[in-house]
Short mmCIF file of C-alpha atoms in Angstrom, two decimals:
data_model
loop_
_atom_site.label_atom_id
_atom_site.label_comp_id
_atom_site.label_asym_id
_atom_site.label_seq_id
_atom_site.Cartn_x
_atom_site.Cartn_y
_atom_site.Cartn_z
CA UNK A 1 -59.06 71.78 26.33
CA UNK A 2 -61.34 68.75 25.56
CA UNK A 3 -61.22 65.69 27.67
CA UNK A 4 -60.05 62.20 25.67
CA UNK A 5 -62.50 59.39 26.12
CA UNK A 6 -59.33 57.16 26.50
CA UNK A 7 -57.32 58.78 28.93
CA UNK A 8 -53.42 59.17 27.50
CA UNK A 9 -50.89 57.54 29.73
CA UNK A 10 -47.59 59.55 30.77
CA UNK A 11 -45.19 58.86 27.38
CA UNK A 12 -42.10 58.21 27.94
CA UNK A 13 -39.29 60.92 28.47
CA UNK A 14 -36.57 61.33 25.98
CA UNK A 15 -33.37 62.45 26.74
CA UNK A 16 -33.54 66.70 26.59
CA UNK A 17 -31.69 67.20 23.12
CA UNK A 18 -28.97 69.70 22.88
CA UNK A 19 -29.30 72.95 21.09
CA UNK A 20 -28.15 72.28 17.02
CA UNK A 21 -25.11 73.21 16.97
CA UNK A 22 -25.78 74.62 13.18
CA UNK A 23 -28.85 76.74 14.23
CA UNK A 24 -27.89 80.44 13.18
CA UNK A 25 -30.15 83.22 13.83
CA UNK A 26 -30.65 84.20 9.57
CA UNK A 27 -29.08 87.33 9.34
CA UNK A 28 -31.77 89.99 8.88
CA UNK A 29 -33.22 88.73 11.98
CA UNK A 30 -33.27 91.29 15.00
CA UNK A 31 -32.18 90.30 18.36
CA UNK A 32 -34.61 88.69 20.35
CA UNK A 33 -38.01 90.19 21.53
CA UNK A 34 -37.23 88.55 25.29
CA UNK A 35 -34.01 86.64 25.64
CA UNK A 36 -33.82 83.00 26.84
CA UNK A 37 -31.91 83.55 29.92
CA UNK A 38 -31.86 81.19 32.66
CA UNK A 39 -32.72 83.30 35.27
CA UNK A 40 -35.68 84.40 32.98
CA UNK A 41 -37.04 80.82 32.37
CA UNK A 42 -38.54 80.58 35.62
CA UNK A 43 -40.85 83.27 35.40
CA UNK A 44 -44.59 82.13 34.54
CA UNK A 45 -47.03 83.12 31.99
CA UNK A 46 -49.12 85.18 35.29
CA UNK A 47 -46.12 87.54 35.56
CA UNK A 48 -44.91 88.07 32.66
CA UNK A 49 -48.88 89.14 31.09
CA UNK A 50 -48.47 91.35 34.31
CA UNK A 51 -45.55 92.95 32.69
CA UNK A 52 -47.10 93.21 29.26
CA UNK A 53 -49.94 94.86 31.24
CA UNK A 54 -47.34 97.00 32.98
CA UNK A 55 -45.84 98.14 29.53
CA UNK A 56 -49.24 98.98 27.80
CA UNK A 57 -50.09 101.26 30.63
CA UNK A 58 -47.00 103.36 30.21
CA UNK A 59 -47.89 104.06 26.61
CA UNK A 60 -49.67 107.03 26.10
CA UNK A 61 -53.05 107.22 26.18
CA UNK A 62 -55.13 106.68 23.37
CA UNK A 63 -58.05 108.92 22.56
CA UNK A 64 -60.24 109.70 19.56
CA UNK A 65 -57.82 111.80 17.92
CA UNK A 66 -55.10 109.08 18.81
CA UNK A 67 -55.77 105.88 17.35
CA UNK A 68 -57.29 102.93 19.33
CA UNK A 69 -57.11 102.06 22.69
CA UNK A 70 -54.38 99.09 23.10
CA UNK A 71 -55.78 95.50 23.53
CA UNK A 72 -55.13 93.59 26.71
CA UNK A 73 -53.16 90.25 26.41
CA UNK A 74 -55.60 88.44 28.45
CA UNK A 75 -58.51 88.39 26.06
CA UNK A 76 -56.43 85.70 24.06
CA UNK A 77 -56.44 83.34 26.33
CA UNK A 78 -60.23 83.13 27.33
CA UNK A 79 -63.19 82.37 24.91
CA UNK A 80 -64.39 85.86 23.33
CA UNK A 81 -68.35 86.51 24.13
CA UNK A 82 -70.21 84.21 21.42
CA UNK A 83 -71.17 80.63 21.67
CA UNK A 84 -69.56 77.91 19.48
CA UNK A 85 -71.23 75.96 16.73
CA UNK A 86 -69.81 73.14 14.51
CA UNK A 87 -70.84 71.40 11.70
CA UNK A 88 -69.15 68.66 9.45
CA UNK A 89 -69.80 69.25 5.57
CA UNK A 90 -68.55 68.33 1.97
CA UNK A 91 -66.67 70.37 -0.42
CA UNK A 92 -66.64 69.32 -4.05
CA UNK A 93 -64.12 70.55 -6.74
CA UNK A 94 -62.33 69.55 -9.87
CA UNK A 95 -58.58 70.64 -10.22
CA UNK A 96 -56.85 72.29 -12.61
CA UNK A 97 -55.87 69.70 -15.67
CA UNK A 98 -57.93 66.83 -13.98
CA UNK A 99 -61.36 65.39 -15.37
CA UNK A 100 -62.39 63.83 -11.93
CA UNK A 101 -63.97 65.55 -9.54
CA UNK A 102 -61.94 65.77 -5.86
CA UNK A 103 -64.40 65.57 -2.69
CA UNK A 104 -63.37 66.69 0.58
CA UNK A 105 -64.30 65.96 3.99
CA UNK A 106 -64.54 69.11 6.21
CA UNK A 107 -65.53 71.04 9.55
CA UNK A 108 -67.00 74.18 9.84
CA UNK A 109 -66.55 76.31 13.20
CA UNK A 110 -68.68 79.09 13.17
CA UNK A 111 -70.18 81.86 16.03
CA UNK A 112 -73.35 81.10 17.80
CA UNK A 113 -75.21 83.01 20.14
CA UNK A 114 -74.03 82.94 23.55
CA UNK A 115 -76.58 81.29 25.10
CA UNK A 116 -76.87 78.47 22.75
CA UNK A 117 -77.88 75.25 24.06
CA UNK A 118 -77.57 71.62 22.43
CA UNK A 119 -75.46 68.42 22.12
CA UNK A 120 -71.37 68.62 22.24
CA UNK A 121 -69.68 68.01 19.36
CA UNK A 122 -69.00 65.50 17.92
CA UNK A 123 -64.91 64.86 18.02
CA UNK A 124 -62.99 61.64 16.86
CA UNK A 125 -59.44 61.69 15.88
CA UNK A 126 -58.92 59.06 13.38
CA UNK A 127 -62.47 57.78 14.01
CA UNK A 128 -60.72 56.40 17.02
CA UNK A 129 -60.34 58.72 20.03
CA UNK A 130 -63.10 60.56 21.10
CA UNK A 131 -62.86 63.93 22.87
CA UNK A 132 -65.30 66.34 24.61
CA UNK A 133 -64.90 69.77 22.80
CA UNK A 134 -64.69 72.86 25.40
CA UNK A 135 -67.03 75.13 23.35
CA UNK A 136 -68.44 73.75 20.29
CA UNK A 137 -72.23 72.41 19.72
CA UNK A 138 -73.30 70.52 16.97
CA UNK A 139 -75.43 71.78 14.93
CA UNK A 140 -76.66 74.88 16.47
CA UNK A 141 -78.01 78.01 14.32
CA UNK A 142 -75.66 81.10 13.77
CA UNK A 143 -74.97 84.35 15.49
CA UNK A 144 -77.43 86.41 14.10
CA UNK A 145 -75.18 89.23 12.12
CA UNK A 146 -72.03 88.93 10.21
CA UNK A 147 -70.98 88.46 7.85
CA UNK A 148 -68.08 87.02 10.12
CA UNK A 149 -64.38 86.65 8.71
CA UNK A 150 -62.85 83.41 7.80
CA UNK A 151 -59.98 81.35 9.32
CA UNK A 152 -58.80 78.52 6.57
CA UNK A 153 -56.70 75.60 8.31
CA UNK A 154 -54.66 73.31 6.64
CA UNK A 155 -53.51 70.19 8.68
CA UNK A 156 -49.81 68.55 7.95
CA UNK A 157 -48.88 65.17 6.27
CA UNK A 158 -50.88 62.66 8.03
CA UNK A 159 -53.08 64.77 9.36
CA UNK A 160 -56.81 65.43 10.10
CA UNK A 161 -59.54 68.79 9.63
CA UNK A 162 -60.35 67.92 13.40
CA UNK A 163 -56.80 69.23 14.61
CA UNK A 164 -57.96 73.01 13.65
CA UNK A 165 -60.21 72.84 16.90
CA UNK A 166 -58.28 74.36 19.66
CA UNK A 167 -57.63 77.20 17.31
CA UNK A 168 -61.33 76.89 15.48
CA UNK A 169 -63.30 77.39 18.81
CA UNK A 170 -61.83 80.16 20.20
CA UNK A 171 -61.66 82.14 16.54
CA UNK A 172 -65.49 80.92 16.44
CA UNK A 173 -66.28 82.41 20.09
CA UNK A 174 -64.55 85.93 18.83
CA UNK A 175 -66.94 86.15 15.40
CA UNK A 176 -65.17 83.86 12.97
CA UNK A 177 -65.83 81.39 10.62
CA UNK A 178 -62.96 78.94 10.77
CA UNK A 179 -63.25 75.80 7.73
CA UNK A 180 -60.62 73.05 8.21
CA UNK A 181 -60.56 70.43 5.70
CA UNK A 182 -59.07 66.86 5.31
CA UNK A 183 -56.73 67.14 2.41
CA UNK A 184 -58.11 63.65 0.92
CA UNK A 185 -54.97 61.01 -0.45
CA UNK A 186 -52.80 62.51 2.46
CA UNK A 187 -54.50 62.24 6.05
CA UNK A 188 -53.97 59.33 8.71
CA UNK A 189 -56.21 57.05 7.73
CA UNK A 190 -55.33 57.50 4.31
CA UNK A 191 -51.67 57.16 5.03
CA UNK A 192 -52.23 54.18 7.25
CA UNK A 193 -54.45 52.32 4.78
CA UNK A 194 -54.10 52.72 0.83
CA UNK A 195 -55.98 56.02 0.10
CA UNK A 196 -52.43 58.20 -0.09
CA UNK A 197 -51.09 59.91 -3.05
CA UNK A 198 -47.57 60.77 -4.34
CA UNK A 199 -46.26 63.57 -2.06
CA UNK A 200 -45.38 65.74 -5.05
CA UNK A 201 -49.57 65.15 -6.20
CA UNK A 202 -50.82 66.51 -2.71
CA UNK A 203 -48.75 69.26 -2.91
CA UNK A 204 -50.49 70.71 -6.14
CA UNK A 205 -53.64 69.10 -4.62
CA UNK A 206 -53.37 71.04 -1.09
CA UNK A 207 -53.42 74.38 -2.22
CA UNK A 208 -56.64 73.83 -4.35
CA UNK A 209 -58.33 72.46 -1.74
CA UNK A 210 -57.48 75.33 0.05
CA UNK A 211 -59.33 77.73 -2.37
CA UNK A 212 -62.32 75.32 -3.05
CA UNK A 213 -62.77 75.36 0.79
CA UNK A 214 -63.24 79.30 0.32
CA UNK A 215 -65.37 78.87 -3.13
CA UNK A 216 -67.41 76.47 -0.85
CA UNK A 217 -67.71 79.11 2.16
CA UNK A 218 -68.83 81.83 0.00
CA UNK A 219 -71.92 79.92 -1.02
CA UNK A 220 -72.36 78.60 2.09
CA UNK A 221 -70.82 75.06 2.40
CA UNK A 222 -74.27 73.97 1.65
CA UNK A 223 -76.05 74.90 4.78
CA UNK A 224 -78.56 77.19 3.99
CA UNK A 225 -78.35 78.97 7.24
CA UNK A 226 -74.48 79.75 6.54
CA UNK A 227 -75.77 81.60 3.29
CA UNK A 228 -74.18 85.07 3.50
CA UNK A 229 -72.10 84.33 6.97
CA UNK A 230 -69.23 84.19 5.94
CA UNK A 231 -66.94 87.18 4.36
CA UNK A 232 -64.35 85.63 1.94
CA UNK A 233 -63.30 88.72 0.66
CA UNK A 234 -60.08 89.20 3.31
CA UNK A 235 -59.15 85.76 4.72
CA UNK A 236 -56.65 84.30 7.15
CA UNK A 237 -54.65 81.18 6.18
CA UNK A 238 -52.62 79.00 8.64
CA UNK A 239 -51.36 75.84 8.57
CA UNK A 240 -48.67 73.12 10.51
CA UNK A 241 -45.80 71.51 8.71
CA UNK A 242 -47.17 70.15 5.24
CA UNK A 243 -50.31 73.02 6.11
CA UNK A 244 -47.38 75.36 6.31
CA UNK A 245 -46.19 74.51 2.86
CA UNK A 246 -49.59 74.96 1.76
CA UNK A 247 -50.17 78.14 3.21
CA UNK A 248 -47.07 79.18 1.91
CA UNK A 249 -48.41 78.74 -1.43
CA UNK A 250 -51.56 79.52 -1.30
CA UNK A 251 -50.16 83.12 0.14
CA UNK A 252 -47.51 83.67 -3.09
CA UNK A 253 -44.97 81.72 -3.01
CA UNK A 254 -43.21 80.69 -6.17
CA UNK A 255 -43.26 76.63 -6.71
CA UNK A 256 -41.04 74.80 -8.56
CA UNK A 257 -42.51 72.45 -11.44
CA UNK A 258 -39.72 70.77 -12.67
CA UNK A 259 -38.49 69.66 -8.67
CA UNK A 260 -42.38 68.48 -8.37
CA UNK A 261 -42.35 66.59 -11.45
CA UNK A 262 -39.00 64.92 -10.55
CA UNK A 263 -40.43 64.05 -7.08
CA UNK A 264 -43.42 62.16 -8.57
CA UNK A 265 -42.49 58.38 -9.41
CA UNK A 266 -42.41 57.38 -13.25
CA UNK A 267 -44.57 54.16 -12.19
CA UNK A 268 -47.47 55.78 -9.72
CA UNK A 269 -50.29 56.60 -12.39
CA UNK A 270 -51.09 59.66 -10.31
CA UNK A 271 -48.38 61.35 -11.80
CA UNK A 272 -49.54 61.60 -14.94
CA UNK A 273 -51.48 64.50 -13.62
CA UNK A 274 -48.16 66.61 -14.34
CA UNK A 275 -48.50 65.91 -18.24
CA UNK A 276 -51.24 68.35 -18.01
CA UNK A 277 -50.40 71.48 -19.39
CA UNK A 278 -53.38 73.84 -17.62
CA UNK A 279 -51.47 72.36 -14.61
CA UNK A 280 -48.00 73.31 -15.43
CA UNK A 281 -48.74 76.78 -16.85
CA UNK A 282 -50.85 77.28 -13.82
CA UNK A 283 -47.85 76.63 -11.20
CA UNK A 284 -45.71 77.95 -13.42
CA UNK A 285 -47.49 81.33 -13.26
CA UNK A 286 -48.32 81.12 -10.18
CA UNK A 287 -52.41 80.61 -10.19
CA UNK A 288 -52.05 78.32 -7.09
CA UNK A 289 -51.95 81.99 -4.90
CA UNK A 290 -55.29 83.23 -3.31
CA UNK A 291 -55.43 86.70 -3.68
CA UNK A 292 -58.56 86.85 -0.99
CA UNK A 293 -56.07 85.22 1.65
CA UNK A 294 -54.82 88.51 3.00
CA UNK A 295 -52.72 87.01 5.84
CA UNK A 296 -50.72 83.95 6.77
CA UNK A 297 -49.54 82.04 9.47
CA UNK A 298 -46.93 78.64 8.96
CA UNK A 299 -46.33 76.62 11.26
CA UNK A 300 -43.20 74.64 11.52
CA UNK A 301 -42.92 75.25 7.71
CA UNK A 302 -41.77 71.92 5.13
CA UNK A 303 -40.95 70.65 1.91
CA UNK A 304 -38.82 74.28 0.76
CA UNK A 305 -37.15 71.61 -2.17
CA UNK A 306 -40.58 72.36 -4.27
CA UNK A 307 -40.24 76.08 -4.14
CA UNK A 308 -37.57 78.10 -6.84
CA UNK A 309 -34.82 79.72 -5.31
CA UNK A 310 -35.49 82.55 -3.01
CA UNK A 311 -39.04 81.39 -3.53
CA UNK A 312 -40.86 82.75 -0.64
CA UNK A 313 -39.69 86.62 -1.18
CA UNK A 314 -42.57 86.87 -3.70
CA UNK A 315 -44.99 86.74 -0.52
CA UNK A 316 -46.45 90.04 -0.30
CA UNK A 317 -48.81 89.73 2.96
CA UNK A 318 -47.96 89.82 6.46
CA UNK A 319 -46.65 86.77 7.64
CA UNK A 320 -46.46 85.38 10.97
CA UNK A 321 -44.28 82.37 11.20
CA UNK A 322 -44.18 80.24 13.96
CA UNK A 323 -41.40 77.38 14.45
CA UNK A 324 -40.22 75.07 17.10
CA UNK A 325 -36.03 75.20 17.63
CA UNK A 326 -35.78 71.39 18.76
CA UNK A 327 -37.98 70.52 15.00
CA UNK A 328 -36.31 67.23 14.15
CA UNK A 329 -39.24 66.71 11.46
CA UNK A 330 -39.21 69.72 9.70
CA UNK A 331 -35.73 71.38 11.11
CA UNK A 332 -34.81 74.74 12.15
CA UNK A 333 -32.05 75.40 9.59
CA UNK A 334 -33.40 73.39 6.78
CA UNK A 335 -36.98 74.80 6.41
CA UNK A 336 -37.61 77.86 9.03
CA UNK A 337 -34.41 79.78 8.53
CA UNK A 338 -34.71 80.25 4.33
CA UNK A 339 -38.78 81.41 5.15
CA UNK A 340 -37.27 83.86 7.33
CA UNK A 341 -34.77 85.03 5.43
CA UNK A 342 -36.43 85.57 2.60
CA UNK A 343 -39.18 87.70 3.78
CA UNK A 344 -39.16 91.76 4.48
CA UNK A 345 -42.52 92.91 5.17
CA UNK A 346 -42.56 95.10 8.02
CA UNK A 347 -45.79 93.51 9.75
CA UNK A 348 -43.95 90.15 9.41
CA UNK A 349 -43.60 88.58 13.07
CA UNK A 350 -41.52 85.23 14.25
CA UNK A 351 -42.61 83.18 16.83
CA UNK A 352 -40.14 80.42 18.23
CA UNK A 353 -40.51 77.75 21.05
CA UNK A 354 -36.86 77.25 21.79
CA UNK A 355 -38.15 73.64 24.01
CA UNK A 356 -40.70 72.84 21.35
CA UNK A 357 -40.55 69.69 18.48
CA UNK A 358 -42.82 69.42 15.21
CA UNK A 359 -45.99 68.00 17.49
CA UNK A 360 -46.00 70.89 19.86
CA UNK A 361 -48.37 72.51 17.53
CA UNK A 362 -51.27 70.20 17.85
CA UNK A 363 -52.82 68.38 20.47
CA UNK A 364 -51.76 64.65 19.67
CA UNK A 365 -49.94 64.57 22.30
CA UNK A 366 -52.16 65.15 25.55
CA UNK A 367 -55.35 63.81 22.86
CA UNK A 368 -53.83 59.70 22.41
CA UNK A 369 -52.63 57.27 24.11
CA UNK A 370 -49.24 56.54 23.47
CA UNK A 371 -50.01 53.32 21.61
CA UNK A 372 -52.18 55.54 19.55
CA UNK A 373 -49.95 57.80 19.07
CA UNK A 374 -47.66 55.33 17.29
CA UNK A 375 -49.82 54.47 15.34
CA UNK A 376 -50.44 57.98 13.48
CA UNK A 377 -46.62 59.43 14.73
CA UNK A 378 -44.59 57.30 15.70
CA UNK A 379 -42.05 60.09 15.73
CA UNK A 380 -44.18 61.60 17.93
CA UNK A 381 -42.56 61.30 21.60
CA UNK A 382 -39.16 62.52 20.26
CA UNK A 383 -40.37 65.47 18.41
CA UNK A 384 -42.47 67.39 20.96
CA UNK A 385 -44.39 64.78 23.10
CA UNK A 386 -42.11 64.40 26.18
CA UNK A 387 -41.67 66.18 29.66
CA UNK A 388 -38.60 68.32 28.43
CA UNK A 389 -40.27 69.45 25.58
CA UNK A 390 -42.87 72.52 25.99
CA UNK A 391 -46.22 71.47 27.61
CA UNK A 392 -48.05 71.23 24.51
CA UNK A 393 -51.28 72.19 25.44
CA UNK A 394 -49.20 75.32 27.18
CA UNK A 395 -47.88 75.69 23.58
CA UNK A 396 -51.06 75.53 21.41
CA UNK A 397 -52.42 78.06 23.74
CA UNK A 398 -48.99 80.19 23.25
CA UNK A 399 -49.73 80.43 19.81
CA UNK A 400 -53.56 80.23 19.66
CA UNK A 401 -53.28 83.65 21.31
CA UNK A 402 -50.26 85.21 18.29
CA UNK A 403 -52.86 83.64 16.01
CA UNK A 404 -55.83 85.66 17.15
CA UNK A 405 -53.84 88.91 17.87
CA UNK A 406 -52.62 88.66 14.33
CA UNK A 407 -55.18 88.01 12.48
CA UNK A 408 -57.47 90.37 13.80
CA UNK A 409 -54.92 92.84 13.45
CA UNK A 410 -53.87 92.08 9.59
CA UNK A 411 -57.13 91.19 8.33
CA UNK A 412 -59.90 93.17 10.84
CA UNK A 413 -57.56 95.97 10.77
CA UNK A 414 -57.85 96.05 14.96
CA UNK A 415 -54.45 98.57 15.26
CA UNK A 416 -55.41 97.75 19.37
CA UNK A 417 -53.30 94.50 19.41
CA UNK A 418 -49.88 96.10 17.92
CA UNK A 419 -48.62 96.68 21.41
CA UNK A 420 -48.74 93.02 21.59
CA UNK A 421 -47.52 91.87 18.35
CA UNK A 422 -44.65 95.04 18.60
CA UNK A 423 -43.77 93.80 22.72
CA UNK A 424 -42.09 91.51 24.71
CA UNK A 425 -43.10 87.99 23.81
CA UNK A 426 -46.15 86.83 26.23
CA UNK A 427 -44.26 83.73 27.65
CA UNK A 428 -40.64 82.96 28.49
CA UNK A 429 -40.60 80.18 26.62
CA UNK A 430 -41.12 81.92 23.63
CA UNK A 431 -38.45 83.96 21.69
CA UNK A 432 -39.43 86.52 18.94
CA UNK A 433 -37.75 87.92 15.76
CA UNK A 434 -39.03 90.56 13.37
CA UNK A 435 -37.37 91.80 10.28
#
C-alpha cells in the first residue's frame, strides 16, 4: 500500500457496536460459504489460503479435454507480471437534455512493461495528502499488445477518481485498463466548497459519466499512445456506496423519475434539468444502462429510494455485491438486503465483512490523519475507521482479490478462478452468500 506523506495518527476507538438486531439474512440467500464461529475467527488469512489450496487439489484434475486448470488464490494478492503506468486526463461530454457541456477530471491506470522505469505517481487526496503509489509510474508508455480490458470505477458521495488505486494498480499489473473519474458537482472538494449539485442531479449525472468515461477510452482518452489499448466492448463496472448506486444503474437497473424529481428542490436551478423531456424518456426507458458493461461489482450499495419497486431484478449480468454488516452509512437492511433479494443470476456472488463499516472499502482510513479525515468524513471513525472494525487495508485487499477473480472470470471468461468464487470464502472475516 502507498506510504502517506503525513503520517495518520492512531484514531480513536469506538465502542465495538452490537450486531443489528433487525439484520435478517434475505430469504433466498444460502447459508453461509464459511460460518462466523468464534473458534473460527482466529484463524489467519496464511491458513485458511492453505485450505483453499488444500480443496483445489482434491478436485479432479483438469486436462485438455477437461476444462481449465483451477487458479490459485495467491495470485490475487500479489501484483500480476506487468509494470504499472498512470496518467491523469479529461473527459468531455454533454448529457442527455442539457446544452452545456460536462468536463470531468480523471485517472487512467493502464499495463506497462515490466521493466518500466520513471517517476512515481503522482497521488494527492484532496490536493492535500500526498501518498507514494506501490506500482504506478507516471507517464510511462504501454505494454506493447492488447487491446487490454477495462475496469470503470465510480467513487461514492464525497469522493475522489484517486480512491480506485489500490484496486487500479493491481488490475493494471494483470493487463487492464482501469479509468476512474471524479464525478464533478459531487466530490470532496466540491462538497466542502460550493461546486456540489442536488443529490437527485448527480444521480442522473453519475451514470453518464460513467459511459462518457468508456466513449472517452475507446478513442483513447486523448493520448495517442492509448489509441487502440483499450477493449470497451466487454467491461467491468464497480463502484462504493453512491459508485454502487451508479453501477447499479449503469448495469440495468430500473430508476425511478418521479422519486428523483421529488428529491430535487423547487428553488436549486439545477433542477430544472428534470423539465427535459430527452431526460425523462431516457430514465424512463431505461437508456442510462451500458450494454458494453458486462459485469458489476457494488459496494456497500445506496440511495435504493430512486429505483421502482423490485428495481434491481431487471439486472441481467453477474453481479458481485460486496457489503459491510456494521454499515451505519448505507445500512445492511435498508440498502444491501433488497439488492440481494432481488437478484437470481446464478454467477451472482455476496461478499460480507461482518466487522466492517461504510469506509472499510477505501483507504481513508490508514491514507489521513484523523483531523483530515474529519474534514472529508467526519463519520469516518465510527463507520469503519477504528481498531474493532476490520483492518481496512486487510479489507481492501479482501476484496481487491473477489474483484480480480470475478472479473476475469465474468468478463475474460477465465473458468480457472470458479473454484474460488464457488469455495470457502478466502478469509474468516468474510462471510459469503450466493443465490
Amino acid at each position: 500500500m502507498p506510504t502517506p506523506t503525513l503520517l495518520p495518527d492512531a484514531p480513536p476507538q469506538p465502542a465495538r457496536a452490537a450486531r443489528p438486531a433487525n439484520a435478517a439474512r434475505p430469504a433466498n440467500a444460502a447459508q453461509p460459504a464459511t460460518a462466523a464461529q468464534p473458534a473460527r475467527a482466529t484463524l489467519t488469512r496464511a491458513a485458511l489460503l492453505l485450505g483453499a489450496a488444500l480443496l483445489l487439489l482434491a478436485l479432479p484434475a483438469c486436462g485438455d479435454d477437461d476444462g481449465p486448470a483451477a487458479r490459485s488464490a495467491d495470485e490475487l494478492f500479489v501484483p500480476g507480471p506487468l509494470g504499472v503506468g498512470h496518467r491523469e486526463v479529461s473527459i468531455t461530454y454533454t448529457p442527455i437534455g442539457s446544452e452545456s457541456e460536462r468536463t470531468l477530471a480523471a485517472r487512467v491506470w493502464y499495463p506497462a512493461p515490466a521493466d518500466a522505469t520513471g517517476s512515481p505517481a503522482s497521488y494527492a487526496v484532496g490536493g492535500i495528502v500526498r501518498l507514494t503509489p506501490e506500482l504506478a509510474l507516471d507517464d510511462v508508455a504501454p505494454a506493447p499488445g492488447g487491446p487490454y480490458p477495462l475496469v470503470v470505477y465510480s467513487h461514492g458521495n464525497g469522493g475522489d477518481a484517486l480512491l480506485a488505486y489500490p484496486f487500479a494498480e493491481y488490475f493494471a499489473s494483470r493487463g487492464w485498463v482501469t479509468v476512474s473519474m471524479d464525478h464533478t458537482g459531487n466530490t470532496a472538494l466540491d462538497l466542502i466548497g460550493s461546486g456540489s449539485l442536488a443529490r437527485a442531479v448527480v444521480a442522473l449525472l453519475r451514470p453518464q459519466d460513467v459511459s462518457a468515461a468508456i466513449d472517452a477510452a475507446a478513442a483513447g482518452l486523448g493520448e495517442a499512445d492509448l489509441v487502440g489499448l483499450i477493449d470497451t466492448d466487454r467491461v467491468f463496472l464497480f463502484g462504493h456506496s453512491f459508485g454502487a448506486y451508479t453501477t447499479l444503474v449503469v448495469g440495468g437497473a430500473s430508476l425511478d423519475f418521479d422519486a428523483l424529481a421529488a428529491d430535487c428542490p423547487e428553488d436549486d436551478g439545477d433542477c430544472a434539468w428534470f423539465d427535459s423531456e430527452p431526460l425523462e424518456q431516457a430514465v424512463r426507458a431505461g437508456a442510462l444502462a451500458d450494454e458494453r458493461v458486462v459485469a458489476i461489482a457494488p459496494q456497500a450499495p445506496a440511495a435504493s429510494r430512486y429505483f421502482v419497486n423490485d428495481g434491481y431484478a431487471s439486472i441481467d449480468l453477474p453481479v458481485l455485491l460486496q457489503s459491510a454488516l456494521r454499515d451505519a452509512t448505507t445500512t445492511h437492511e435498508a440498502e444491501t438486503v433488497p439488492v440481494w433479494s432481488s437478484l437470481d443470476g446464478e454467477d451472482d456472488l455476496w461478499v460480507e465483512m461482518p466487522d466492517g463499516g461504510h469506509f472499510s472499502f477505501i483507504t481513508i482510513c490508514h491514507d489521513l490523519q484523523p483531523s483530515v479525515l474529519a474534514l472529508f468524513q467526519p463519520d469516518a471513525v465510527n463507520d469503519g475507521c477504528g481498531e474493532d472494525f476490520i483492518d481496512s487495508e486487510d479489507a481492501v485487499e479482501l476484496l481487491r482479490a473477489y474483484l480480480i477473480a470475478f472479473a476475469e472470470r465474468h468478463v475474460l471468461g477465465d473458468a480457472g478462478w470458479d473454484a474460488v468464487l464457488s469455495g470457502p470464502a478466502l478469509d474468516a472475516r468474510l462471510e459469503l452468500y450466493r443465490p
